[in-house]
JSON list of C-alpha atoms in Angstrom, two decimals:
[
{"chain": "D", "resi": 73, "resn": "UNK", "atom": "CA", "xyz": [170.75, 220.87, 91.80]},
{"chain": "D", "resi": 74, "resn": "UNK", "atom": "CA", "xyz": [173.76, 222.02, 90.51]},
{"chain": "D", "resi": 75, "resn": "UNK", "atom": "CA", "xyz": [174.83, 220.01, 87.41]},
{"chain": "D", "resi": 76, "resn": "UNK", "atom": "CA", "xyz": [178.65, 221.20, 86.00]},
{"chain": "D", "resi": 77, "resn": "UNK", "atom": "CA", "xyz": [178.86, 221.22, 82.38]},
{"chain": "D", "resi": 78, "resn": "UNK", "atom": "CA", "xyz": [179.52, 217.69, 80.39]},
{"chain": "D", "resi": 79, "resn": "UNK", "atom": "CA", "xyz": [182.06, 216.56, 77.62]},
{"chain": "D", "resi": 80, "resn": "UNK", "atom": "CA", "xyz": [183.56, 214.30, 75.85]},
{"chain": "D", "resi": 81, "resn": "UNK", "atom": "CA", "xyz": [186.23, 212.11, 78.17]},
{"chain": "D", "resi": 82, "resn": "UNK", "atom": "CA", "xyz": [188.94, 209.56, 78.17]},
{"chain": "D", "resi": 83, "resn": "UNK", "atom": "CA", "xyz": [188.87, 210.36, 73.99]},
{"chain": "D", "resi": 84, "resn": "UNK", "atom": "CA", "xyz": [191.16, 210.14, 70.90]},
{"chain": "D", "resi": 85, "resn": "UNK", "atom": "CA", "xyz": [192.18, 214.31, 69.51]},
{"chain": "D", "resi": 86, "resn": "UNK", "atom": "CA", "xyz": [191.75, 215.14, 66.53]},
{"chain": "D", "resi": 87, "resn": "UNK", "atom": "CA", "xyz": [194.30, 217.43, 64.85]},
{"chain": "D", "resi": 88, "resn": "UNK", "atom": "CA", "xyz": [194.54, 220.40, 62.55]},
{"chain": "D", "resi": 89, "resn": "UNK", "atom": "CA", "xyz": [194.98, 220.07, 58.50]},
{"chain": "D", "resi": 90, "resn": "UNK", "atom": "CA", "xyz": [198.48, 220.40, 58.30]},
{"chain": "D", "resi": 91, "resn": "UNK", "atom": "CA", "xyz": [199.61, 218.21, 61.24]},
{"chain": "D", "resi": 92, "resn": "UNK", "atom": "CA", "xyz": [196.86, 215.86, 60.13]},
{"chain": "D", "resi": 93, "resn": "UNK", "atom": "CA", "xyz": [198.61, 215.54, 56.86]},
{"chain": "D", "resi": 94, "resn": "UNK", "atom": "CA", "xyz": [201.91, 215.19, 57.94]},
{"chain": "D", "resi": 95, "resn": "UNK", "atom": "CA", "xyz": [201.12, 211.98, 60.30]},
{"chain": "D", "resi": 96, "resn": "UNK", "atom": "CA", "xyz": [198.25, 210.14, 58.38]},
{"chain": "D", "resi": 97, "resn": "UNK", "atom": "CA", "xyz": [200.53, 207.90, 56.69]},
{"chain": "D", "resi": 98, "resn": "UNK", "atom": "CA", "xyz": [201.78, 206.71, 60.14]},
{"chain": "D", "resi": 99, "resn": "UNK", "atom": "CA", "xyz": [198.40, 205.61, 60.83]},
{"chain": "D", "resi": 100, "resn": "UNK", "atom": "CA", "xyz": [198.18, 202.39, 63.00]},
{"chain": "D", "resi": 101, "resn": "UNK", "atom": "CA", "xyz": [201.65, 203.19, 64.43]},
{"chain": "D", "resi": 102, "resn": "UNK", "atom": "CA", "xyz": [202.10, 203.26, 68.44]},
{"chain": "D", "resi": 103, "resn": "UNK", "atom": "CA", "xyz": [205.08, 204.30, 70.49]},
{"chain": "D", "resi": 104, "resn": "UNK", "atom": "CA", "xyz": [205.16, 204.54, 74.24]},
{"chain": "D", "resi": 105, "resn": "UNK", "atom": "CA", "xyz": [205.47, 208.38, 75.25]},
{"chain": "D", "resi": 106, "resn": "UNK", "atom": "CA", "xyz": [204.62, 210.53, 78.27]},
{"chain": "D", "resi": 107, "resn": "UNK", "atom": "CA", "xyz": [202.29, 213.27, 77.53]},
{"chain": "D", "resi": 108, "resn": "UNK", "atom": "CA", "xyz": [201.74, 216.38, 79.44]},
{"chain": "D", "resi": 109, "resn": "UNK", "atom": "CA", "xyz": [198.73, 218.96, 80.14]},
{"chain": "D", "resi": 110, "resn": "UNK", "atom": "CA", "xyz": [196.96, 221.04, 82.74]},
{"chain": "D", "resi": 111, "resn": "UNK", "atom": "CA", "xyz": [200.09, 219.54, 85.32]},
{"chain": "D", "resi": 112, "resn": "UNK", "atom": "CA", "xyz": [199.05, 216.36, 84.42]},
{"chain": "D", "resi": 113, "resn": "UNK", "atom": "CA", "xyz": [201.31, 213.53, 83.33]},
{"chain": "D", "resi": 114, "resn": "UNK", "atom": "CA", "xyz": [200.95, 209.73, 81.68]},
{"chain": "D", "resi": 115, "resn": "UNK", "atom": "CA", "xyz": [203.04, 207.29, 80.46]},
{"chain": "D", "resi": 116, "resn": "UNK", "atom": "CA", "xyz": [201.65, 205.30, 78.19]},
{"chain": "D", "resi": 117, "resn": "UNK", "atom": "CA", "xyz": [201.63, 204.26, 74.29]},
{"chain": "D", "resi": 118, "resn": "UNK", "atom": "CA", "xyz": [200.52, 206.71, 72.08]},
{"chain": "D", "resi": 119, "resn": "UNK", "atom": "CA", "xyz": [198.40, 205.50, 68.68]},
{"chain": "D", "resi": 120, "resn": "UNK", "atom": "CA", "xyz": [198.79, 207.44, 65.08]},
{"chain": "D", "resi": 121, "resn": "UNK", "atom": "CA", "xyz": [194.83, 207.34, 63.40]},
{"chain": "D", "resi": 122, "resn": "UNK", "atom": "CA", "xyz": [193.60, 208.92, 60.26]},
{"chain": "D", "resi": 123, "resn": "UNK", "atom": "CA", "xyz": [191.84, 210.82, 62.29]},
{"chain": "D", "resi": 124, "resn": "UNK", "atom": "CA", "xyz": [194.55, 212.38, 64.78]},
{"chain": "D", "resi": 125, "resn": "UNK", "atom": "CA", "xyz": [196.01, 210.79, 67.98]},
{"chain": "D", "resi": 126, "resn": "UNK", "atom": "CA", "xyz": [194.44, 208.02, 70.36]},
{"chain": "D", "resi": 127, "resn": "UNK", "atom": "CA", "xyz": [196.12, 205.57, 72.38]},
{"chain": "D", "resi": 128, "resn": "UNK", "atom": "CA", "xyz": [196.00, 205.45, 76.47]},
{"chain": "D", "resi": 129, "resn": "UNK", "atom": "CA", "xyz": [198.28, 208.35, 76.96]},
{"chain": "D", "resi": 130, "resn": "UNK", "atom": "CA", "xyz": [196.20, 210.26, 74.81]},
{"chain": "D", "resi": 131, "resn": "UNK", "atom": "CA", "xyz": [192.49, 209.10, 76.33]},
{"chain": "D", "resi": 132, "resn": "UNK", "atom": "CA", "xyz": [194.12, 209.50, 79.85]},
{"chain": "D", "resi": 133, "resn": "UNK", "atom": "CA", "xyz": [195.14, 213.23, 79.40]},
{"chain": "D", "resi": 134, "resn": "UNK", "atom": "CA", "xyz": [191.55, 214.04, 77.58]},
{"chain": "D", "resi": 135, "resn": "UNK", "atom": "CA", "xyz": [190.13, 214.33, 80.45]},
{"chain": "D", "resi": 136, "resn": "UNK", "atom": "CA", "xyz": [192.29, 217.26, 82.09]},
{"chain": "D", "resi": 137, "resn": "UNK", "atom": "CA", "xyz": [192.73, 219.01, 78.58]},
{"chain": "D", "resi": 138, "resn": "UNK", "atom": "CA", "xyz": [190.40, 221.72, 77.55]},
{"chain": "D", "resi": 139, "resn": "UNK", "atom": "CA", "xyz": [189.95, 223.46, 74.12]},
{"chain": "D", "resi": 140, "resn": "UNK", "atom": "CA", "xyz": [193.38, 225.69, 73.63]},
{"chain": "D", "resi": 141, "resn": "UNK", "atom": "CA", "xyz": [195.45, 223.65, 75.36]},
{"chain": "D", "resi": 142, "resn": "UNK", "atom": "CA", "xyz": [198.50, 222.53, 74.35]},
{"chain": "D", "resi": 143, "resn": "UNK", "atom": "CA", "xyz": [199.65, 218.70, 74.46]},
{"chain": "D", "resi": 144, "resn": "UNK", "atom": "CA", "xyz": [203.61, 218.49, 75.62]},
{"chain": "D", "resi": 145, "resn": "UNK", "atom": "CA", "xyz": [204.53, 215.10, 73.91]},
{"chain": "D", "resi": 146, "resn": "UNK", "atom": "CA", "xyz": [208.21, 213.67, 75.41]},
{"chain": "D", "resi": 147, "resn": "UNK", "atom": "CA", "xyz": [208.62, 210.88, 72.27]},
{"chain": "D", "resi": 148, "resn": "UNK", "atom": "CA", "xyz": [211.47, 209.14, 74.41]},
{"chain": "D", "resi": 149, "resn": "UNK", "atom": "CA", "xyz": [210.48, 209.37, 78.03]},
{"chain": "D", "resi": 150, "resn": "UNK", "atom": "CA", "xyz": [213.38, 206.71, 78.70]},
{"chain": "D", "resi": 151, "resn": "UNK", "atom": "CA", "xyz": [216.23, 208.37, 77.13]},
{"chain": "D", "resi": 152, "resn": "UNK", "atom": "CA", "xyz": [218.22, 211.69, 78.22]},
{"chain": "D", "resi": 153, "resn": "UNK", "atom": "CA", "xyz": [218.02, 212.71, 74.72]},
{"chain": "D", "resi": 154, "resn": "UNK", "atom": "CA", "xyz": [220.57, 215.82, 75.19]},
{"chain": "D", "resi": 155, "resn": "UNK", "atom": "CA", "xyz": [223.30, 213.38, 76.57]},
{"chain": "D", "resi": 156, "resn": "UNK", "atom": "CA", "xyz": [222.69, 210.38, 74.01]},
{"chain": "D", "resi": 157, "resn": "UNK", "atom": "CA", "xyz": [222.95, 212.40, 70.85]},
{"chain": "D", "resi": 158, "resn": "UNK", "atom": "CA", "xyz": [226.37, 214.20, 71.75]},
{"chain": "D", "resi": 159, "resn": "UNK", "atom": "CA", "xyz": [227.91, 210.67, 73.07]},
{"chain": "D", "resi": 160, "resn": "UNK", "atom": "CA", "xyz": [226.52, 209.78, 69.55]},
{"chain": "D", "resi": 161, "resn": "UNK", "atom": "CA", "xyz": [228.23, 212.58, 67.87]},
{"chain": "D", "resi": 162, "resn": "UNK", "atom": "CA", "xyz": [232.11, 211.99, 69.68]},
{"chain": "D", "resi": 163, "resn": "UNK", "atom": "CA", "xyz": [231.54, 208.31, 69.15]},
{"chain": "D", "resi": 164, "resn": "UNK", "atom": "CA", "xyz": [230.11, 208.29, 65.71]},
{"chain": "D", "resi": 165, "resn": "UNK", "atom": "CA", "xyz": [230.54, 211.64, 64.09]},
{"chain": "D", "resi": 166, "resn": "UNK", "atom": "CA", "xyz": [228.62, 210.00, 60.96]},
{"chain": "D", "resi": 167, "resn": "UNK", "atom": "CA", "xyz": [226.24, 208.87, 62.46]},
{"chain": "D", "resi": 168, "resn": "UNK", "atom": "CA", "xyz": [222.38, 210.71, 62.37]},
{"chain": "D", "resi": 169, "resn": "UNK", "atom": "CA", "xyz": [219.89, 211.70, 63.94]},
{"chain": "D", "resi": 170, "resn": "UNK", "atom": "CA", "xyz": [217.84, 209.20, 61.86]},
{"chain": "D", "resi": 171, "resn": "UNK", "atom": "CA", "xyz": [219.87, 206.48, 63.22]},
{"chain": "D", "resi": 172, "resn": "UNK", "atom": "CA", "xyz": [218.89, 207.53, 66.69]},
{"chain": "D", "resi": 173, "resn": "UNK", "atom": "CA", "xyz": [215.66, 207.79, 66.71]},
{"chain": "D", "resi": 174, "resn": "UNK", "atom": "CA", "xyz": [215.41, 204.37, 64.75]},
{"chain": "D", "resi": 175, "resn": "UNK", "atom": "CA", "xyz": [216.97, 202.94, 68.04]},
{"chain": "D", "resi": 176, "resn": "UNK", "atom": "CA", "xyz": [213.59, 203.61, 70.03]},
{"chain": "D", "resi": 177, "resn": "UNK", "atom": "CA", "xyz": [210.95, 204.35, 67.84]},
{"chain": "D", "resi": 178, "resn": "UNK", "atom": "CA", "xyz": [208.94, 202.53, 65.34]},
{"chain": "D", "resi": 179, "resn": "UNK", "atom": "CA", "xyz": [210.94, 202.78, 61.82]},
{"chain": "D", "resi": 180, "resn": "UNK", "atom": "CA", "xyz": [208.01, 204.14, 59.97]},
{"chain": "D", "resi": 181, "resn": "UNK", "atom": "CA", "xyz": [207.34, 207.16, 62.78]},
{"chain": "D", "resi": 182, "resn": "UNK", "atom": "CA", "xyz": [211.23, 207.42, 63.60]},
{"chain": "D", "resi": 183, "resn": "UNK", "atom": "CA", "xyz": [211.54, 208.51, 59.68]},
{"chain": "D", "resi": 184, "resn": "UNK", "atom": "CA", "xyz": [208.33, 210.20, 59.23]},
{"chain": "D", "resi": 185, "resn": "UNK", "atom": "CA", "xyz": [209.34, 212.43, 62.16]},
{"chain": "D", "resi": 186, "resn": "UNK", "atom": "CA", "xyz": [213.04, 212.81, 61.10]},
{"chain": "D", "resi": 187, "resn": "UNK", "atom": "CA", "xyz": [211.50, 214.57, 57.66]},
{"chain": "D", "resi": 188, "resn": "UNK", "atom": "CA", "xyz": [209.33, 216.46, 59.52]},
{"chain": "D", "resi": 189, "resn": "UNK", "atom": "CA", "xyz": [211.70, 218.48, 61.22]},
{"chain": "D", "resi": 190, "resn": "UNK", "atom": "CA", "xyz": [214.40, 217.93, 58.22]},
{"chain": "D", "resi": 191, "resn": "UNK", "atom": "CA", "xyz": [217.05, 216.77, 60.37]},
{"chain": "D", "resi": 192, "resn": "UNK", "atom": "CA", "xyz": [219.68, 215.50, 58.26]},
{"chain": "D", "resi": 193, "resn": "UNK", "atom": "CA", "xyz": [223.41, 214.65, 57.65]},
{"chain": "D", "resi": 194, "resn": "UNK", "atom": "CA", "xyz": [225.67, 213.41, 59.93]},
{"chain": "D", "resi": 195, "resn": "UNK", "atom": "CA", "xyz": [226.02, 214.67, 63.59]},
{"chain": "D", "resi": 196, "resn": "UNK", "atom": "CA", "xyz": [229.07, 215.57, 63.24]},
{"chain": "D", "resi": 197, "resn": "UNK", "atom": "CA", "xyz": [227.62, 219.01, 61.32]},
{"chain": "D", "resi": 198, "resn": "UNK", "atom": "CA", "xyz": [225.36, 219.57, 64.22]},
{"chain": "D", "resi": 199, "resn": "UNK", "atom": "CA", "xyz": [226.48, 222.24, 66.95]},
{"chain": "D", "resi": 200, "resn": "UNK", "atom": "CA", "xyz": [226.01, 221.59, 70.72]},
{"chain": "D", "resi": 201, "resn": "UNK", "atom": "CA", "xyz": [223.27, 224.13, 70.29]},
{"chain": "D", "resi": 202, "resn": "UNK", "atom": "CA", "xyz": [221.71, 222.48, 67.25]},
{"chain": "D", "resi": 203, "resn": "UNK", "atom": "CA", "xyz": [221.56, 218.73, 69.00]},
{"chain": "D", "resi": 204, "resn": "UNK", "atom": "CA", "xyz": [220.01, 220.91, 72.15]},
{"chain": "D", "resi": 205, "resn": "UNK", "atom": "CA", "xyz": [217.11, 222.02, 70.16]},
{"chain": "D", "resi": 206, "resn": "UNK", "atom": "CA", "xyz": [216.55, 218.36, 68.50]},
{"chain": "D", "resi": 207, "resn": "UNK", "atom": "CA", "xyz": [216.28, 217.10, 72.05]},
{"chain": "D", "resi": 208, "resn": "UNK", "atom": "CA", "xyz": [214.00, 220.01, 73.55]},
{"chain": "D", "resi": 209, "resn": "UNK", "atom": "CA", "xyz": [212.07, 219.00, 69.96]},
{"chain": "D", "resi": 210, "resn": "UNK", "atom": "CA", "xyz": [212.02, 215.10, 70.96]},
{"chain": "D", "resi": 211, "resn": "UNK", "atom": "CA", "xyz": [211.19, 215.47, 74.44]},
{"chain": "D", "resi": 212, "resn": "UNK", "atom": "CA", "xyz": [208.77, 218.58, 74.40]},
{"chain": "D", "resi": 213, "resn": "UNK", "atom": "CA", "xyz": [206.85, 218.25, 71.34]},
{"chain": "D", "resi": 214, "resn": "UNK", "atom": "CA", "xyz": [204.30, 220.82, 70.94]},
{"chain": "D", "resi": 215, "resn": "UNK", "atom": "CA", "xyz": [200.91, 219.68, 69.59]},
{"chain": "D", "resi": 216, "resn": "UNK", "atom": "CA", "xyz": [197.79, 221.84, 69.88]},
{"chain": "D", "resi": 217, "resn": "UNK", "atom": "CA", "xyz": [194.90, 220.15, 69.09]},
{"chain": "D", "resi": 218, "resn": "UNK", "atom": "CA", "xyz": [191.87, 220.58, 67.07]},
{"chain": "D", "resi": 219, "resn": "UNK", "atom": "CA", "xyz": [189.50, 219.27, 69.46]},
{"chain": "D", "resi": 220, "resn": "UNK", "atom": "CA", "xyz": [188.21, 215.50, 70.09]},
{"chain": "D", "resi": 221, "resn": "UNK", "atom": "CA", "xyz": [186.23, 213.11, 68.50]},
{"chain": "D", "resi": 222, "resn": "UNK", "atom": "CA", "xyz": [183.61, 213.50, 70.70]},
{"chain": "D", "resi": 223, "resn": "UNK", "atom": "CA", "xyz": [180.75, 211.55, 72.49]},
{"chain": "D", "resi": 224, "resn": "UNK", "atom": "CA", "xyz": [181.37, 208.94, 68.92]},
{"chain": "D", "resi": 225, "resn": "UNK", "atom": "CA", "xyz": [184.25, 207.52, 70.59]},
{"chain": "D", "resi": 226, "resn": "UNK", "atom": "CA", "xyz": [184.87, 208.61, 73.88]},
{"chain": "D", "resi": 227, "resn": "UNK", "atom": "CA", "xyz": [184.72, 206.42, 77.17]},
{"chain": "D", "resi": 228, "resn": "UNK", "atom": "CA", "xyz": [183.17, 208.66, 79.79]},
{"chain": "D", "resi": 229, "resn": "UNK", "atom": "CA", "xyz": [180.90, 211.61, 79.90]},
{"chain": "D", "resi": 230, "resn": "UNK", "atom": "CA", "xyz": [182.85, 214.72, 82.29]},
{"chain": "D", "resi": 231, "resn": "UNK", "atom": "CA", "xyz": [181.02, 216.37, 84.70]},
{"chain": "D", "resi": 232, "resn": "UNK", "atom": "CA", "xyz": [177.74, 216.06, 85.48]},
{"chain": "D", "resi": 233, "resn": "UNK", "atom": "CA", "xyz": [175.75, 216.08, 89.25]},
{"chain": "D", "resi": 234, "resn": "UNK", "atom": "CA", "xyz": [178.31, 218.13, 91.68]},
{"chain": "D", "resi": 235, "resn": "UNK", "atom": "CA", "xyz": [179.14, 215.08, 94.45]},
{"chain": "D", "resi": 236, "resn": "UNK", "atom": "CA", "xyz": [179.14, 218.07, 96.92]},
{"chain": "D", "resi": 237, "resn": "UNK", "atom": "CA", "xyz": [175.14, 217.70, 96.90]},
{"chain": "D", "resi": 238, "resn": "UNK", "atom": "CA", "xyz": [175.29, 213.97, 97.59]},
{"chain": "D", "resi": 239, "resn": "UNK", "atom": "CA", "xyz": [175.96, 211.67, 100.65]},
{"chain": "D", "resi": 240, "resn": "UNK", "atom": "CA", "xyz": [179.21, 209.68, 99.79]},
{"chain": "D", "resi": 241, "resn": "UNK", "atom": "CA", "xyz": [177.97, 206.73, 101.24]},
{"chain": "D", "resi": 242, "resn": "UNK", "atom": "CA", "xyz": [174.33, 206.56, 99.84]},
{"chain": "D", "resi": 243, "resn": "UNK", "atom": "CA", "xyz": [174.62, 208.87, 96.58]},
{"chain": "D", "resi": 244, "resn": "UNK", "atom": "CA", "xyz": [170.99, 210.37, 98.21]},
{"chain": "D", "resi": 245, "resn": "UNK", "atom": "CA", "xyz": [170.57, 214.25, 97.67]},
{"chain": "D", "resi": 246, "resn": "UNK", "atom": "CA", "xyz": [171.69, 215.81, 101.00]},
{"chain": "D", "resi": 247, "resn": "UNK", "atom": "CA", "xyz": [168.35, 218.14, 100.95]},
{"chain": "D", "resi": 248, "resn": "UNK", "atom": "CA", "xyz": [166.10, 215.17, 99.34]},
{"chain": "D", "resi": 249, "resn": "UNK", "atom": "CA", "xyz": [166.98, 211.83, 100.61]},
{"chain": "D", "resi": 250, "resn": "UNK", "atom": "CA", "xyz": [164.74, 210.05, 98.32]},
{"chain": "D", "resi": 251, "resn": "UNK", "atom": "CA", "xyz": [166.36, 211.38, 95.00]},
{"chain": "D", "resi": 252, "resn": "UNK", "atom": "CA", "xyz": [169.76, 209.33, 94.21]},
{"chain": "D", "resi": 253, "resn": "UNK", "atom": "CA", "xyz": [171.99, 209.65, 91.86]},
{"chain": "D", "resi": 254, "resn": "UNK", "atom": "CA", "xyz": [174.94, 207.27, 90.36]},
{"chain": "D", "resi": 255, "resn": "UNK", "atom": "CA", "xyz": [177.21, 206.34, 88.02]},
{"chain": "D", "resi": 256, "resn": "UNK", "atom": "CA", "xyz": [178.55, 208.91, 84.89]},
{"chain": "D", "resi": 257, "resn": "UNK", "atom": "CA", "xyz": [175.87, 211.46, 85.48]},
{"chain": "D", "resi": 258, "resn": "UNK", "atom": "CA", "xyz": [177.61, 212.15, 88.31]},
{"chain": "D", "resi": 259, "resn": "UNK", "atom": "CA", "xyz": [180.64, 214.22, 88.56]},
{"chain": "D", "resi": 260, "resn": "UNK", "atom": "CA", "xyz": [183.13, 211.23, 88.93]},
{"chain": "D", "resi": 261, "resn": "UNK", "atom": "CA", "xyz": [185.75, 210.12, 86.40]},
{"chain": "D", "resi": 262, "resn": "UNK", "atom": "CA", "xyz": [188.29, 207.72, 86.63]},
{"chain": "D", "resi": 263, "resn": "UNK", "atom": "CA", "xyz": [191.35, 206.68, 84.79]},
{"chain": "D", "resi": 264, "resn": "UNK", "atom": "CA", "xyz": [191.15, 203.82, 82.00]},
{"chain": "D", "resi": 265, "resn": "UNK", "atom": "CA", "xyz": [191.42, 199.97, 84.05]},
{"chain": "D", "resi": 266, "resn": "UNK", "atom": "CA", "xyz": [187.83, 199.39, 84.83]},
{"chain": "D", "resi": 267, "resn": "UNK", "atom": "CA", "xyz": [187.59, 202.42, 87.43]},
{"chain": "D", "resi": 268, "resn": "UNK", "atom": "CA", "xyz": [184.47, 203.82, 85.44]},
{"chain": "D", "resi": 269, "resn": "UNK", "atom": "CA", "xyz": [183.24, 200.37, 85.65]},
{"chain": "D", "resi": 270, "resn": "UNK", "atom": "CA", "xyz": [183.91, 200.15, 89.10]},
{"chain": "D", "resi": 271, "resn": "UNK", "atom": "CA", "xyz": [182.50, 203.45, 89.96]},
{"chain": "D", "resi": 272, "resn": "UNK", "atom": "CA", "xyz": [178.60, 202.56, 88.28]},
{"chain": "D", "resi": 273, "resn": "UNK", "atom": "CA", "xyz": [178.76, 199.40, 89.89]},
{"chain": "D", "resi": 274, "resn": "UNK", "atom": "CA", "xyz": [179.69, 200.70, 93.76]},
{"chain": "D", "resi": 275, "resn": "UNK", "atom": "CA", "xyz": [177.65, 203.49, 93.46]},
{"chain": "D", "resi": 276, "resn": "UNK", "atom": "CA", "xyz": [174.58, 201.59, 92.20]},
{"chain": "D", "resi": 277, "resn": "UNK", "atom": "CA", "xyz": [175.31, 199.46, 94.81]},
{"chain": "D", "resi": 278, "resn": "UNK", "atom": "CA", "xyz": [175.09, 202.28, 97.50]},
{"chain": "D", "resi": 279, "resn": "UNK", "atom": "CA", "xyz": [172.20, 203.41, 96.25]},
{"chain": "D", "resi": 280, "resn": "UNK", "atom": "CA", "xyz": [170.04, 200.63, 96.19]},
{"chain": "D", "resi": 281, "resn": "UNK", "atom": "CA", "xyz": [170.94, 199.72, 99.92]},
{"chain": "D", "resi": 282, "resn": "UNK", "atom": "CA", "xyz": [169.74, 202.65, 101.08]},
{"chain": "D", "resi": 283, "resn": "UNK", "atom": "CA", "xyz": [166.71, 202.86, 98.49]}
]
């Protein structure tokens, strides 16, 4: 049978030394975001650990993102970031980029992320250009990460028996009848919300029907 290679899914990232650094002291912190990889999308909050990034926007997009990849974080998935900050600008030249951010984000991560990128003084210094590149930085931040924590913490095991060797509604080998197989070691994953669940329960259920 043919059995595609298994990882780690639906899992929290870890992150590289330096990036690691920068965003322990946020640890604990969420904020909703929508993250993007392999042309896949969510929407959901994202958590700050000691150990890198977790949350359900992060354990969602696990599952599509392989080793290399690139995350595409959009930190204010509500806002049209561009537009807001030069509104912000003609109607409060002092104003900052600090004082944005603090609108929408948790205070801790709004300032944590504001040094980061050393955005300071008052918007009325910043060029059209300049408060272009803070948005493209708000709403397409770049994260590669180091890899994930693994089968420690993860939800669901990827891959596994190839479903194109099984009857759909009996989960029996096509060529042996009498061999079944269900649940994660076969190559079925589904979203966080009890799918997973769902899925070992059905399939155990079709199985033992027919058995």
């Amino acid at each position: 049978l043919s059995v595609l290679p298994t990882r780690a899914g639906l899992v929290p990232f870890t992150l590289h030394p330096e990036l690691k650094e920068q965003l322990s002291p946020l640890s604990g912190v969420s904020c909703p975001v929508d993250v993007t990889c392999q042309n896949q999308h969510f929407r959901e909050p994202m958590l700050v650990t000691h150990r890198g990034l977790s949350g359900p926007s992060m354990l969602q997009i696990s599952s599509y993102w392989q080793p290399g990849d690139t995350l595409s974080v959009n930190l204010l998935p509500t806002q049209r970031i561009h537009e807001d900050l030069l509104a912000l600008r003609q109607q409060k030249p002092q104003s900052t980029v600090a004082h944005y951010l603090a609108q929408y984000l948790p205070k801790r991560f709004a300032q944590a992320y504001n040094e980061l990128h050393g955005w300071t003084g008052p918007l009325q210094g910043y060029k059209n250009s300049d408060l272009e590149q803070v948005a493209e930085t708000l709403g397409q931040w770049q994260i590669k990460p180091a890899g994930t924590e693994g089968y420690r913490t993860a939800e669901v095991t990827l891959g596994g028996v190839d479903t194109r060797q099984l009857s759909s509604k009996t989960m029996a080998v096509l060529e042996r009848p009498n061999l079944y197989f269900i649940g994660e070691v076969v190559d079925v994953t589904g979203h966080l919300g009890g799918h997973n669940f769902q899925w070992a329960w059905a399939s155990g259920v079709a199985a033992g029907n027919d058995a």
